[in-house]
Amino acid sequence: MEQGTIRQQFRNIVCFLILGYLTVFLGEVITAATVDIFAGESTWLNEAVVTTGLAHVVMKLALPWVYQKLPYYGKIALLLFLCTSGLVIVVVSTSQGARLLGLTVFESGKAMAEVVFLSVTAFYGHLALNSFVTGGGFGIVMGAFYYSGK
């Protein structure tokens, strides 16, 4: 019996470590890329910083009130849609305004991912929360190294 619980705890730790990493890694890459995307255009860069920051804050403040009735597969599908569509808009578009919109959409999905995955850790205890946060920290470091190595 004890062997099964240890195995299950290890799976939970690894799962939340990966979720934390994935939640933060791509966001760090896009944050670093924002400087290159808007290179030489300080007005657009300032707007990107403000709008993505506001999108993040608004999503974290408003989201728990709005999405409570959605099942988890609906929440995951919505955040994947936001992140994917934001990334596609940033990569494909040539207009700075469209790229700004893509950054805002992506940041909304990233904020939603943090809210959804952190709320799930409540069911798994402090080890899940600690591993999610550790994965996020690892994602910050690896995202910065990944982008700087490109």
Short mmCIF file of C-alpha atoms in Angstrom, two decimals:
data_model
loop_
_atom_site.label_atom_id
_atom_site.label_comp_id
_atom_site.label_asym_id
_atom_site.label_seq_id
_atom_site.Cartn_x
_atom_site.Cartn_y
_atom_site.Cartn_z
CA MET A 1 0.00 0.00 0.00
CA GLU A 2 2.74 2.44 0.94
CA GLN A 3 4.63 1.68 -2.27
CA GLY A 4 1.60 2.71 -4.34
CA THR A 5 1.25 6.03 -2.54
CA ILE A 6 4.94 6.83 -2.97
CA ARG A 7 4.68 6.03 -6.66
CA GLN A 8 1.57 8.18 -6.96
CA GLN A 9 3.20 11.08 -5.13
CA PHE A 10 6.21 10.84 -7.44
CA ARG A 11 3.91 10.94 -10.49
CA ASN A 12 2.12 13.98 -9.09
CA ILE A 13 5.41 15.75 -8.45
CA VAL A 14 6.69 15.05 -11.96
CA CYS A 15 3.37 16.03 -13.54
CA PHE A 16 3.17 19.38 -11.75
CA LEU A 17 6.86 20.05 -12.38
CA ILE A 18 6.22 19.62 -16.11
CA LEU A 19 3.03 21.73 -15.97
CA GLY A 20 4.91 24.51 -14.18
CA TYR A 21 7.72 24.35 -16.71
CA LEU A 22 5.40 24.43 -19.71
CA THR A 23 3.34 27.25 -18.24
CA VAL A 24 6.35 29.54 -17.91
CA PHE A 25 8.88 28.45 -20.56
CA LEU A 26 7.16 29.71 -23.71
CA GLY A 27 6.06 32.89 -21.95
CA GLU A 28 9.68 33.66 -21.12
CA VAL A 29 10.74 33.05 -24.70
CA ILE A 30 8.01 35.38 -26.00
CA THR A 31 8.82 38.00 -23.38
CA ALA A 32 12.46 38.02 -24.49
CA ALA A 33 11.41 38.01 -28.14
CA THR A 34 9.22 41.07 -27.59
CA VAL A 35 12.32 43.23 -27.53
CA ASP A 36 13.37 41.84 -30.92
CA ILE A 37 9.84 42.02 -32.35
CA PHE A 38 9.56 45.73 -31.60
CA ALA A 39 13.27 46.57 -32.05
CA GLY A 40 13.84 50.26 -32.68
CA GLU A 41 10.21 51.15 -31.98
CA SER A 42 10.09 52.23 -28.38
CA THR A 43 6.43 53.28 -28.54
CA TRP A 44 5.33 49.79 -29.63
CA LEU A 45 7.61 48.20 -27.04
CA ASN A 46 6.13 50.35 -24.28
CA GLU A 47 2.63 49.47 -25.42
CA ALA A 48 3.54 45.76 -25.50
CA VAL A 49 4.79 45.87 -21.93
CA VAL A 50 1.71 47.68 -20.68
CA THR A 51 -0.92 45.69 -22.57
CA THR A 52 0.55 42.27 -21.82
CA GLY A 53 0.93 43.20 -18.17
CA LEU A 54 -2.65 44.45 -18.02
CA ALA A 55 -3.94 41.33 -19.79
CA HIS A 56 -2.14 39.17 -17.23
CA VAL A 57 -3.54 41.09 -14.26
CA VAL A 58 -7.08 41.31 -15.63
CA MET A 59 -7.17 37.58 -16.39
CA LYS A 60 -5.90 36.64 -12.94
CA LEU A 61 -8.39 38.93 -11.22
CA ALA A 62 -11.47 38.21 -13.34
CA LEU A 63 -10.96 34.61 -14.39
CA PRO A 64 -11.84 32.83 -11.13
CA TRP A 65 -15.24 34.55 -11.15
CA VAL A 66 -15.97 33.65 -14.76
CA TYR A 67 -14.74 30.13 -15.40
CA GLN A 68 -15.92 28.29 -12.27
CA LYS A 69 -18.66 26.39 -14.11
CA LEU A 70 -16.40 25.13 -16.91
CA PRO A 71 -15.12 21.55 -16.65
CA TYR A 72 -11.34 21.16 -16.59
CA TYR A 73 -11.17 19.88 -20.17
CA GLY A 74 -12.98 23.08 -21.23
CA LYS A 75 -10.53 25.21 -19.27
CA ILE A 76 -7.56 23.40 -20.78
CA ALA A 77 -9.00 23.69 -24.29
CA LEU A 78 -9.60 27.43 -23.82
CA LEU A 79 -6.11 28.15 -22.51
CA LEU A 80 -4.52 26.06 -25.27
CA PHE A 81 -6.58 27.99 -27.82
CA LEU A 82 -5.50 31.34 -26.37
CA CYS A 83 -1.81 30.40 -26.20
CA THR A 84 -1.73 28.80 -29.64
CA SER A 85 -3.67 31.54 -31.40
CA GLY A 86 -1.58 34.25 -29.71
CA LEU A 87 1.63 32.53 -30.75
CA VAL A 88 0.42 32.10 -34.34
CA ILE A 89 -0.59 35.75 -34.56
CA VAL A 90 2.82 36.87 -33.29
CA VAL A 91 4.75 34.61 -35.66
CA VAL A 92 2.67 35.03 -38.82
CA SER A 93 1.67 38.70 -38.76
CA THR A 94 3.75 41.50 -40.20
CA SER A 95 1.74 44.31 -38.62
CA GLN A 96 2.98 45.61 -35.27
CA GLY A 97 -0.60 46.12 -34.09
CA ALA A 98 -1.47 42.51 -34.87
CA ARG A 99 1.66 41.33 -33.07
CA LEU A 100 0.62 43.38 -30.07
CA LEU A 101 -2.77 41.70 -30.17
CA GLY A 102 -1.08 38.29 -30.41
CA LEU A 103 1.10 39.06 -27.38
CA THR A 104 -1.99 40.10 -25.42
CA VAL A 105 -3.90 36.95 -26.40
CA PHE A 106 -0.92 34.75 -25.52
CA GLU A 107 -0.46 36.48 -22.17
CA SER A 108 -4.15 35.94 -21.40
CA GLY A 109 -3.71 32.22 -22.05
CA LYS A 110 -0.57 32.09 -19.91
CA ALA A 111 -2.35 33.79 -17.02
CA MET A 112 -5.26 31.37 -17.40
CA ALA A 113 -2.85 28.43 -17.31
CA GLU A 114 -1.36 29.64 -14.04
CA VAL A 115 -4.79 30.06 -12.45
CA VAL A 116 -6.07 26.68 -13.65
CA PHE A 117 -3.01 24.64 -12.75
CA LEU A 118 -2.48 26.33 -9.38
CA SER A 119 -6.10 25.64 -8.46
CA VAL A 120 -5.61 21.96 -9.28
CA THR A 121 -2.68 21.72 -6.85
CA ALA A 122 -5.15 22.21 -3.99
CA PHE A 123 -6.30 18.62 -4.53
CA TYR A 124 -2.79 17.17 -4.37
CA GLY A 125 -1.14 18.88 -1.42
CA HIS A 126 1.96 20.93 -0.83
CA LEU A 127 4.31 18.69 -2.83
CA ALA A 128 2.31 19.38 -5.99
CA LEU A 129 2.39 23.12 -5.34
CA ASN A 130 6.12 23.07 -4.62
CA SER A 131 6.86 21.08 -7.76
CA PHE A 132 4.67 23.40 -9.89
CA VAL A 133 6.57 26.42 -8.60
CA THR A 134 9.91 24.64 -9.11
CA GLY A 135 8.94 23.79 -12.69
CA GLY A 136 8.03 27.43 -13.25
CA GLY A 137 11.42 28.56 -11.98
CA PHE A 138 13.12 26.03 -14.21
CA GLY A 139 11.02 27.33 -17.12
CA ILE A 140 12.19 30.89 -16.46
CA VAL A 141 15.84 29.89 -16.57
CA MET A 142 15.53 27.56 -19.55
CA GLY A 143 13.39 30.05 -21.51
CA ALA A 144 16.02 32.74 -21.12
CA PHE A 145 18.83 30.34 -22.07
CA TYR A 146 16.85 29.01 -25.02
CA TYR A 147 16.15 32.44 -26.48
CA SER A 148 19.65 33.75 -25.87
CA GLY A 149 21.11 30.65 -27.50
CA LYS A 150 19.07 31.08 -30.68
#
